[in-house]
PDB file of C-alpha atoms in Angstrom:
ATOM      1  CA  UNK A 128      27.172 122.311 272.453  1.00 47.00           C
ATOM      2  CA  UNK A 129      27.693 125.309 274.806  1.00 46.00           C
ATOM      3  CA  UNK A 130      26.375 128.861 274.739  1.00 48.00           C
ATOM      4  CA  UNK A 131      27.921 131.327 277.160  1.00 45.00           C
ATOM      5  CA  UNK A 132      25.970 134.391 278.484  1.00 43.00           C
ATOM      6  CA  UNK A 133      26.895 136.513 281.561  1.00 42.00           C
ATOM      7  CA  UNK A 134      29.423 133.876 282.686  1.00 41.00           C
ATOM      8  CA  UNK A 135      26.737 131.198 282.861  1.00 41.00           C
ATOM      9  CA  UNK A 136      27.310 128.263 280.438  1.00 38.00           C
ATOM     10  CA  UNK A 137      24.122 126.633 279.171  1.00 46.00           C
ATOM     11  CA  UNK A 138      23.772 123.498 277.176  1.00 55.00           C
ATOM     12  CA  UNK A 139      21.805 123.257 273.881  1.00 62.00           C
ATOM     13  CA  UNK A 140      21.626 119.659 272.544  1.00 76.00           C
ATOM     14  CA  UNK A 141      22.793 118.933 269.089  1.00 75.00           C
ATOM     15  CA  UNK A 142      19.287 117.906 268.022  1.00 75.00           C
ATOM     16  CA  UNK A 143      17.807 121.115 269.330  1.00 77.00           C
ATOM     17  CA  UNK A 144      20.458 123.244 267.631  1.00 78.00           C
ATOM     18  CA  UNK A 145      19.996 121.536 264.300  1.00 77.00           C
ATOM     19  CA  UNK A 146      16.163 121.655 264.630  1.00 79.00           C
ATOM     20  CA  UNK A 147      16.419 125.494 265.124  1.00 82.00           C
ATOM     21  CA  UNK A 148      18.777 125.760 262.183  1.00 82.00           C
ATOM     22  CA  UNK A 149      16.390 123.808 259.966  1.00 81.00           C
ATOM     23  CA  UNK A 150      13.531 125.986 261.027  1.00 82.00           C
ATOM     24  CA  UNK A 151      15.446 129.205 260.371  1.00 83.00           C
ATOM     25  CA  UNK A 152      16.557 127.913 256.851  1.00 82.00           C
ATOM     26  CA  UNK A 153      12.957 127.046 255.974  1.00 81.00           C
ATOM     27  CA  UNK A 154      11.867 130.472 256.964  1.00 82.00           C
ATOM     28  CA  UNK A 155      14.400 131.940 254.600  1.00 84.00           C
ATOM     29  CA  UNK A 156      13.545 129.519 251.845  1.00 82.00           C
ATOM     30  CA  UNK A 157      17.155 128.332 251.731  1.00 81.00           C
ATOM     31  CA  UNK A 158      19.017 124.998 251.946  1.00 80.00           C
ATOM     32  CA  UNK A 159      22.139 124.852 254.151  1.00 80.00           C
ATOM     33  CA  UNK A 160      24.222 124.383 250.979  1.00 79.00           C
ATOM     34  CA  UNK A 161      22.695 127.564 249.489  1.00 81.00           C
ATOM     35  CA  UNK A 162      23.487 129.489 252.695  1.00 82.00           C
ATOM     36  CA  UNK A 163      27.024 128.134 252.759  1.00 80.00           C
ATOM     37  CA  UNK A 164      27.465 129.264 249.074  1.00 78.00           C
ATOM     38  CA  UNK A 165      26.309 132.765 250.009  1.00 81.00           C
ATOM     39  CA  UNK A 166      28.836 132.988 252.869  1.00 80.00           C
ATOM     40  CA  UNK A 167      31.666 131.679 250.548  1.00 74.00           C
ATOM     41  CA  UNK A 168      30.738 134.424 248.081  1.00 72.00           C
ATOM     42  CA  UNK A 169      30.256 136.963 250.853  1.00 75.00           C
ATOM     43  CA  UNK A 170      27.091 137.920 249.303  1.00 77.00           C
ATOM     44  CA  UNK A 171      24.008 137.173 251.504  1.00 81.00           C
ATOM     45  CA  UNK A 172      20.575 137.374 250.109  1.00 82.00           C
ATOM     46  CA  UNK A 173      19.322 139.161 253.235  1.00 82.00           C
ATOM     47  CA  UNK A 174      20.408 140.486 256.624  1.00 80.00           C
ATOM     48  CA  UNK A 175      18.517 137.559 258.188  1.00 83.00           C
ATOM     49  CA  UNK A 176      20.647 135.109 256.143  1.00 83.00           C
ATOM     50  CA  UNK A 177      23.797 136.749 257.296  1.00 82.00           C
ATOM     51  CA  UNK A 178      22.649 136.819 261.010  1.00 83.00           C
ATOM     52  CA  UNK A 179      21.763 133.015 260.731  1.00 84.00           C
ATOM     53  CA  UNK A 180      25.302 132.310 259.335  1.00 83.00           C
ATOM     54  CA  UNK A 181      26.917 134.325 262.187  1.00 83.00           C
ATOM     55  CA  UNK A 182      24.821 132.675 264.861  1.00 81.00           C
ATOM     56  CA  UNK A 183      25.526 128.987 263.823  1.00 78.00           C
ATOM     57  CA  UNK A 184      29.210 129.640 263.972  1.00 65.00           C
ATOM     58  CA  UNK A 185      30.323 126.777 261.756  1.00 67.00           C
ATOM     59  CA  UNK A 186      28.834 124.233 264.222  1.00 71.00           C
ATOM     60  CA  UNK A 187      26.430 122.723 261.637  1.00 72.00           C
ATOM     61  CA  UNK A 188      26.856 119.079 260.625  1.00 68.00           C
ATOM     62  CA  UNK A 189      25.556 118.994 257.103  1.00 65.00           C
ATOM     63  CA  UNK A 190      24.427 115.402 257.308  1.00 60.00           C
ATOM     64  CA  UNK A 191      21.901 116.432 259.985  1.00 62.00           C
ATOM     65  CA  UNK A 192      20.391 118.996 257.602  1.00 62.00           C
ATOM     66  CA  UNK A 193      18.954 116.937 254.687  1.00 58.00           C
ATOM     67  CA  UNK A 194      18.012 118.883 251.578  1.00 49.00           C
ATOM     68  CA  UNK A 195      14.216 118.740 251.769  1.00 42.00           C
ATOM     69  CA  UNK A 196      12.026 120.655 249.375  1.00 41.00           C
ATOM     70  CA  UNK A 197       9.218 120.328 251.882  1.00 46.00           C
ATOM     71  CA  UNK A 198      11.312 122.566 254.291  1.00 47.00           C
ATOM     72  CA  UNK A 199      11.190 125.362 251.713  1.00 44.00           C
ATOM     73  CA  UNK A 200       7.558 124.907 251.079  1.00 45.00           C
ATOM     74  CA  UNK A 201       7.005 124.997 254.842  1.00 49.00           C
ATOM     75  CA  UNK A 202       7.884 128.719 254.799  1.00 48.00           C
ATOM     76  CA  UNK A 203       4.430 129.474 253.573  1.00 48.00           C
ATOM     77  CA  UNK A 204       2.949 128.129 256.815  1.00 74.00           C
ATOM     78  CA  UNK A 205       4.700 130.453 259.098  1.00 84.00           C
ATOM     79  CA  UNK A 206       2.220 132.067 261.462  1.00 93.00           C
ATOM     80  CA  UNK A 207       1.777 135.754 261.449  1.00 94.00           C
ATOM     81  CA  UNK A 208       2.730 137.060 264.844  1.00 98.00           C
ATOM     82  CA  UNK A 209       2.630 140.763 265.921  1.00 98.00           C
ATOM     83  CA  UNK A 210       4.627 142.094 268.968  1.00 98.00           C
ATOM     84  CA  UNK A 211       3.302 145.161 270.776  1.00 99.00           C
ATOM     85  CA  UNK A 212       5.056 147.274 273.449  1.00 98.00           C
ATOM     86  CA  UNK A 213       1.967 149.346 274.391  1.00 97.00           C
ATOM     87  CA  UNK A 214       2.459 152.905 275.428  1.00 96.00           C
ATOM     88  CA  UNK A 215       0.511 156.105 275.495  1.00 96.00           C
ATOM     89  CA  UNK A 216       3.262 158.119 273.797  1.00 95.00           C
ATOM     90  CA  UNK A 217       5.149 155.657 271.564  1.00 96.00           C
ATOM     91  CA  UNK A 218       3.924 152.119 271.127  1.00 98.00           C
ATOM     92  CA  UNK A 219       6.391 149.742 269.553  1.00 97.00           C
ATOM     93  CA  UNK A 220       5.104 147.281 266.883  1.00 98.00           C
ATOM     94  CA  UNK A 221       6.986 144.423 265.196  1.00 98.00           C
ATOM     95  CA  UNK A 222       6.295 141.762 262.743  1.00 96.00           C
ATOM     96  CA  UNK A 223       8.916 139.269 261.327  1.00 94.00           C
ATOM     97  CA  UNK A 224      11.652 141.380 259.663  1.00 92.00           C
ATOM     98  CA  UNK A 225      10.235 144.862 260.428  1.00 95.00           C
ATOM     99  CA  UNK A 226       9.393 147.315 263.249  1.00 96.00           C
ATOM    100  CA  UNK A 227       7.257 150.331 263.488  1.00 96.00           C
ATOM    101  CA  UNK A 228       5.918 152.800 266.144  1.00 97.00           C
ATOM    102  CA  UNK A 229       2.535 154.332 266.840  1.00 97.00           C
ATOM    103  CA  UNK A 230       3.080 157.938 268.088  1.00 96.00           C
ATOM    104  CA  UNK A 231       0.033 160.264 268.793  1.00 95.00           C
ATOM    105  CA  UNK A 232       0.354 163.905 268.044  1.00 91.00           C
ATOM    106  CA  UNK A 233       1.720 166.063 270.951  1.00 88.00           C
ATOM    107  CA  UNK A 234      -1.116 167.403 273.060  1.00 87.00           C
ATOM    108  CA  UNK A 235      -3.648 164.737 272.277  1.00 91.00           C
ATOM    109  CA  UNK A 236      -4.911 163.251 275.485  1.00 91.00           C
ATOM    110  CA  UNK A 237      -7.795 161.166 276.996  1.00 93.00           C
ATOM    111  CA  UNK A 238     -10.327 159.382 274.779  1.00 95.00           C
ATOM    112  CA  UNK A 239      -9.090 160.731 271.415  1.00 96.00           C
ATOM    113  CA  UNK A 240      -5.604 159.526 272.131  1.00 96.00           C
ATOM    114  CA  UNK A 241      -6.823 156.108 273.143  1.00 96.00           C
ATOM    115  CA  UNK A 242      -9.144 155.774 270.097  1.00 96.00           C
ATOM    116  CA  UNK A 243      -6.377 156.817 267.689  1.00 97.00           C
ATOM    117  CA  UNK A 244      -3.840 154.341 269.125  1.00 97.00           C
ATOM    118  CA  UNK A 245      -6.337 151.494 269.033  1.00 97.00           C
ATOM    119  CA  UNK A 246      -7.205 152.234 265.354  1.00 97.00           C
ATOM    120  CA  UNK A 247      -3.518 152.017 264.491  1.00 97.00           C
ATOM    121  CA  UNK A 248      -3.093 148.853 266.534  1.00 98.00           C
ATOM    122  CA  UNK A 249      -6.102 147.356 264.740  1.00 97.00           C
ATOM    123  CA  UNK A 250      -4.449 147.965 261.399  1.00 96.00           C
ATOM    124  CA  UNK A 251      -1.398 146.135 262.453  1.00 97.00           C
ATOM    125  CA  UNK A 252      -3.039 143.081 264.109  1.00 97.00           C
ATOM    126  CA  UNK A 253      -5.576 142.309 261.378  1.00 94.00           C
ATOM    127  CA  UNK A 254      -5.068 138.730 260.128  1.00 93.00           C
ATOM    128  CA  UNK A 255      -2.671 137.886 262.911  1.00 96.00           C
ATOM    129  CA  UNK A 256      -2.537 134.284 264.334  1.00 96.00           C
ATOM    130  CA  UNK A 257      -1.115 135.654 267.656  1.00 97.00           C
ATOM    131  CA  UNK A 258      -0.483 139.094 269.247  1.00 98.00           C
ATOM    132  CA  UNK A 259       2.127 139.270 272.005  1.00 98.00           C
ATOM    133  CA  UNK A 260       1.647 142.190 274.388  1.00 98.00           C
ATOM    134  CA  UNK A 261       4.023 143.491 276.973  1.00 97.00           C
ATOM    135  CA  UNK A 262       2.450 143.402 280.354  1.00 95.00           C
ATOM    136  CA  UNK A 263       2.646 146.142 283.068  1.00 90.00           C
ATOM    137  CA  UNK A 264       5.716 147.407 284.807  1.00 80.00           C
ATOM    138  CA  UNK A 265       4.864 148.217 288.412  1.00 67.00           C
ATOM    139  CA  UNK A 266       7.264 151.072 288.894  1.00 60.00           C
ATOM    140  CA  UNK A 267       6.832 154.686 289.961  1.00 50.00           C
ATOM    141  CA  UNK A 268       4.942 157.335 287.884  1.00 53.00           C
ATOM    142  CA  UNK A 269       1.954 159.521 287.768  1.00 47.00           C
ATOM    143  CA  UNK A 270      -1.237 157.773 288.916  1.00 52.00           C
ATOM    144  CA  UNK A 271      -3.537 158.995 286.058  1.00 56.00           C
ATOM    145  CA  UNK A 272      -1.003 157.810 283.531  1.00 65.00           C
ATOM    146  CA  UNK A 273      -1.010 154.365 285.105  1.00 78.00           C
ATOM    147  CA  UNK A 274      -4.781 154.290 284.813  1.00 87.00           C
ATOM    148  CA  UNK A 275      -4.862 155.368 281.138  1.00 91.00           C
ATOM    149  CA  UNK A 276      -2.044 152.905 280.291  1.00 93.00           C
ATOM    150  CA  UNK A 277      -3.806 150.090 281.979  1.00 93.00           C
ATOM    151  CA  UNK A 278      -7.022 151.064 280.148  1.00 94.00           C
ATOM    152  CA  UNK A 279      -5.115 151.052 276.851  1.00 96.00           C
ATOM    153  CA  UNK A 280      -3.747 147.505 277.479  1.00 96.00           C
ATOM    154  CA  UNK A 281      -7.303 146.271 278.098  1.00 96.00           C
ATOM    155  CA  UNK A 282      -8.532 147.932 274.955  1.00 97.00           C
ATOM    156  CA  UNK A 283      -5.729 146.223 272.921  1.00 98.00           C
ATOM    157  CA  UNK A 284      -6.633 142.951 274.397  1.00 97.00           C
ATOM    158  CA  UNK A 285     -10.391 143.447 273.790  1.00 96.00           C
ATOM    159  CA  UNK A 286      -9.569 144.415 270.116  1.00 96.00           C
ATOM    160  CA  UNK A 287      -7.878 141.075 269.672  1.00 96.00           C
ATOM    161  CA  UNK A 288     -10.776 139.347 271.468  1.00 95.00           C
ATOM    162  CA  UNK A 289     -13.356 140.937 269.090  1.00 94.00           C
ATOM    163  CA  UNK A 290     -11.399 139.660 266.128  1.00 94.00           C
ATOM    164  CA  UNK A 291     -10.879 136.227 267.628  1.00 94.00           C
ATOM    165  CA  UNK A 292      -7.091 136.685 267.680  1.00 96.00           C
ATOM    166  CA  UNK A 293      -5.249 134.865 270.346  1.00 97.00           C
ATOM    167  CA  UNK A 294      -3.046 137.050 272.572  1.00 97.00           C
ATOM    168  CA  UNK A 295      -0.306 136.566 275.059  1.00 98.00           C
ATOM    169  CA  UNK A 296       0.860 138.862 277.912  1.00 97.00           C
ATOM    170  CA  UNK A 297       4.567 138.972 278.629  1.00 98.00           C
ATOM    171  CA  UNK A 298       6.047 140.530 281.816  1.00 97.00           C
ATOM    172  CA  UNK A 299       8.864 143.021 281.128  1.00 97.00           C
ATOM    173  CA  UNK A 300      11.305 140.845 283.079  1.00 97.00           C
ATOM    174  CA  UNK A 301      10.594 137.847 280.899  1.00 98.00           C
ATOM    175  CA  UNK A 302      11.074 139.904 277.759  1.00 98.00           C
ATOM    176  CA  UNK A 303      14.431 141.108 279.075  1.00 98.00           C
ATOM    177  CA  UNK A 304      15.481 137.630 280.072  1.00 98.00           C
ATOM    178  CA  UNK A 305      14.608 136.176 276.639  1.00 98.00           C
ATOM    179  CA  UNK A 306      16.620 138.956 274.929  1.00 98.00           C
ATOM    180  CA  UNK A 307      19.620 139.366 277.201  1.00 97.00           C
ATOM    181  CA  UNK A 308      19.735 136.393 279.483  1.00 96.00           C
ATOM    182  CA  UNK A 309      18.964 138.588 282.463  1.00 96.00           C
ATOM    183  CA  UNK A 310      15.562 139.557 283.784  1.00 95.00           C
ATOM    184  CA  UNK A 311      16.971 143.014 284.708  1.00 93.00           C
ATOM    185  CA  UNK A 312      18.614 143.496 281.299  1.00 95.00           C
ATOM    186  CA  UNK A 313      18.481 147.234 280.223  1.00 95.00           C
ATOM    187  CA  UNK A 314      16.729 148.624 277.206  1.00 95.00           C
ATOM    188  CA  UNK A 315      19.981 149.207 275.415  1.00 96.00           C
ATOM    189  CA  UNK A 316      21.030 145.519 275.855  1.00 97.00           C
ATOM    190  CA  UNK A 317      17.701 144.416 274.460  1.00 98.00           C
ATOM    191  CA  UNK A 318      18.215 146.598 271.363  1.00 97.00           C
ATOM    192  CA  UNK A 319      21.711 145.299 270.850  1.00 97.00           C
ATOM    193  CA  UNK A 320      20.479 141.716 271.084  1.00 96.00           C
ATOM    194  CA  UNK A 321      17.802 142.344 268.464  1.00 97.00           C
ATOM    195  CA  UNK A 322      20.425 143.644 266.067  1.00 95.00           C
ATOM    196  CA  UNK A 323      22.969 140.999 266.772  1.00 94.00           C
ATOM    197  CA  UNK A 324      20.588 137.944 266.879  1.00 94.00           C
ATOM    198  CA  UNK A 325      17.987 138.940 264.159  1.00 94.00           C
ATOM    199  CA  UNK A 326      19.887 141.545 262.055  1.00 93.00           C
ATOM    200  CA  UNK A 327      17.218 143.994 262.671  1.00 95.00           C
ATOM    201  CA  UNK A 328      18.260 147.642 263.465  1.00 94.00           C
ATOM    202  CA  UNK A 329      16.093 149.736 265.730  1.00 95.00           C
ATOM    203  CA  UNK A 330      16.930 153.371 265.330  1.00 92.00           C
ATOM    204  CA  UNK A 331      15.546 156.801 265.914  1.00 90.00           C
ATOM    205  CA  UNK A 332      12.649 157.842 268.167  1.00 88.00           C
ATOM    206  CA  UNK A 333      11.061 154.812 269.841  1.00 95.00           C
ATOM    207  CA  UNK A 334      14.089 152.532 269.149  1.00 96.00           C
ATOM    208  CA  UNK A 335      13.822 150.839 272.446  1.00 97.00           C
ATOM    209  CA  UNK A 336      10.033 150.392 272.049  1.00 98.00           C
ATOM    210  CA  UNK A 337      10.688 148.754 268.587  1.00 98.00           C
ATOM    211  CA  UNK A 338      13.301 146.391 270.092  1.00 98.00           C
ATOM    212  CA  UNK A 339      11.039 145.466 272.882  1.00 98.00           C
ATOM    213  CA  UNK A 340       8.290 144.664 270.311  1.00 98.00           C
ATOM    214  CA  UNK A 341      10.631 142.646 268.164  1.00 98.00           C
ATOM    215  CA  UNK A 342      11.548 140.526 271.196  1.00 98.00           C
ATOM    216  CA  UNK A 343       7.971 139.974 271.925  1.00 99.00           C
ATOM    217  CA  UNK A 344       7.314 138.873 268.319  1.00 98.00           C
ATOM    218  CA  UNK A 345      10.315 136.453 268.499  1.00 97.00           C
ATOM    219  CA  UNK A 346       8.976 134.999 271.764  1.00 98.00           C
ATOM    220  CA  UNK A 347       5.615 134.389 270.204  1.00 97.00           C
ATOM    221  CA  UNK A 348       7.087 132.708 267.135  1.00 95.00           C
ATOM    222  CA  UNK A 349       9.269 130.610 269.469  1.00 94.00           C
ATOM    223  CA  UNK A 350       6.219 129.561 271.468  1.00 94.00           C
ATOM    224  CA  UNK A 351       4.471 128.446 268.420  1.00 92.00           C
ATOM    225  CA  UNK A 352       7.541 126.366 267.296  1.00 87.00           C
ATOM    226  CA  UNK A 353       9.102 128.783 264.815  1.00 90.00           C
ATOM    227  CA  UNK A 354      12.257 130.243 266.606  1.00 91.00           C
ATOM    228  CA  UNK A 355      13.948 133.012 264.690  1.00 91.00           C
ATOM    229  CA  UNK A 356      17.349 132.040 265.989  1.00 90.00           C
ATOM    230  CA  UNK A 357      19.145 129.483 268.242  1.00 87.00           C
ATOM    231  CA  UNK A 358      18.364 130.665 271.831  1.00 92.00           C
ATOM    232  CA  UNK A 359      20.427 129.715 274.840  1.00 91.00           C
ATOM    233  CA  UNK A 360      18.673 127.749 277.670  1.00 91.00           C
ATOM    234  CA  UNK A 361      19.046 130.724 280.055  1.00 95.00           C
ATOM    235  CA  UNK A 362      17.273 133.045 277.646  1.00 96.00           C
ATOM    236  CA  UNK A 363      14.576 130.452 276.795  1.00 95.00           C
ATOM    237  CA  UNK A 364      13.362 130.486 280.350  1.00 96.00           C
ATOM    238  CA  UNK A 365      11.847 133.809 279.630  1.00 97.00           C
ATOM    239  CA  UNK A 366       9.049 131.968 277.744  1.00 97.00           C
ATOM    240  CA  UNK A 367       8.007 130.182 280.993  1.00 96.00           C
ATOM    241  CA  UNK A 368       6.659 133.139 282.924  1.00 92.00           C
ATOM    242  CA  UNK A 369       4.332 134.474 280.232  1.00 96.00           C
ATOM    243  CA  UNK A 370       0.550 134.179 279.945  1.00 95.00           C
ATOM    244  CA  UNK A 371       0.198 132.302 276.700  1.00 96.00           C
ATOM    245  CA  UNK A 372      -3.291 131.827 275.057  1.00 92.00           C
ATOM    246  CA  UNK A 373      -5.441 129.116 276.607  1.00 63.00           C
ATOM    247  CA  UNK A 374      -7.390 126.533 274.634  1.00 41.00           C
ATOM    248  CA  UNK A 375     -10.099 129.201 274.186  1.00 47.00           C
ATOM    249  CA  UNK A 376      -7.532 131.386 272.454  1.00 48.00           C
ATOM    250  CA  UNK A 377      -7.033 134.032 275.128  1.00 50.00           C
ATOM    251  CA  UNK A 378      -4.461 134.703 277.731  1.00 50.00           C
ATOM    252  CA  UNK A 379      -5.516 134.188 281.355  1.00 43.00           C
TER     253      UNK A 379
END
């Protein structure tokens, strides 16, 4: 089975493809027959169901997707993963099926801004099984902003540590690679990929931050064995360059 991305053809084995489809169906609480019926009626139960039907492209062999009640019950065991694209001005936040932003009031700076952001972050990560945080981008910019942003990232990681929540750190290039197939993929391409692959629209202020956060969430679930969609081999390489939690539950 072939997936084509940026003129590079990658191979996904039939077993891997059907395993991903089974996982996606279990997450939606559907059997393949039920999804097929929704497609026939053109009446999908959710945007995620429609996105799954589009992504599998008629390549499913039903005999490899046995009707298992256990697969539906397995939906309850899906881990809670939160993606965070940390920023001083607009932090993107994502959980499965939703996105949000954390935007301090204009003019708030220094310690009050950091404290306010951390309070909002804490509300989102409570009860999470894994938090996936975008790592630093070593580009240009104002020095004091780099210092404050680095401090904010450490505070977010510390907030996870205090609550015994495992966290991962994902370089921006790995996030772009997972979403677009290119480590240099632009923000707009990441947003388009989130809409096409997962059926999640990221609009308005902070739309790129939301899309980045949703990609981080998807990477975390994929790492834990719960991929949200069938991902080409090229894109999957984005998982390899990340700092995933160690046996102690924290990223290195």
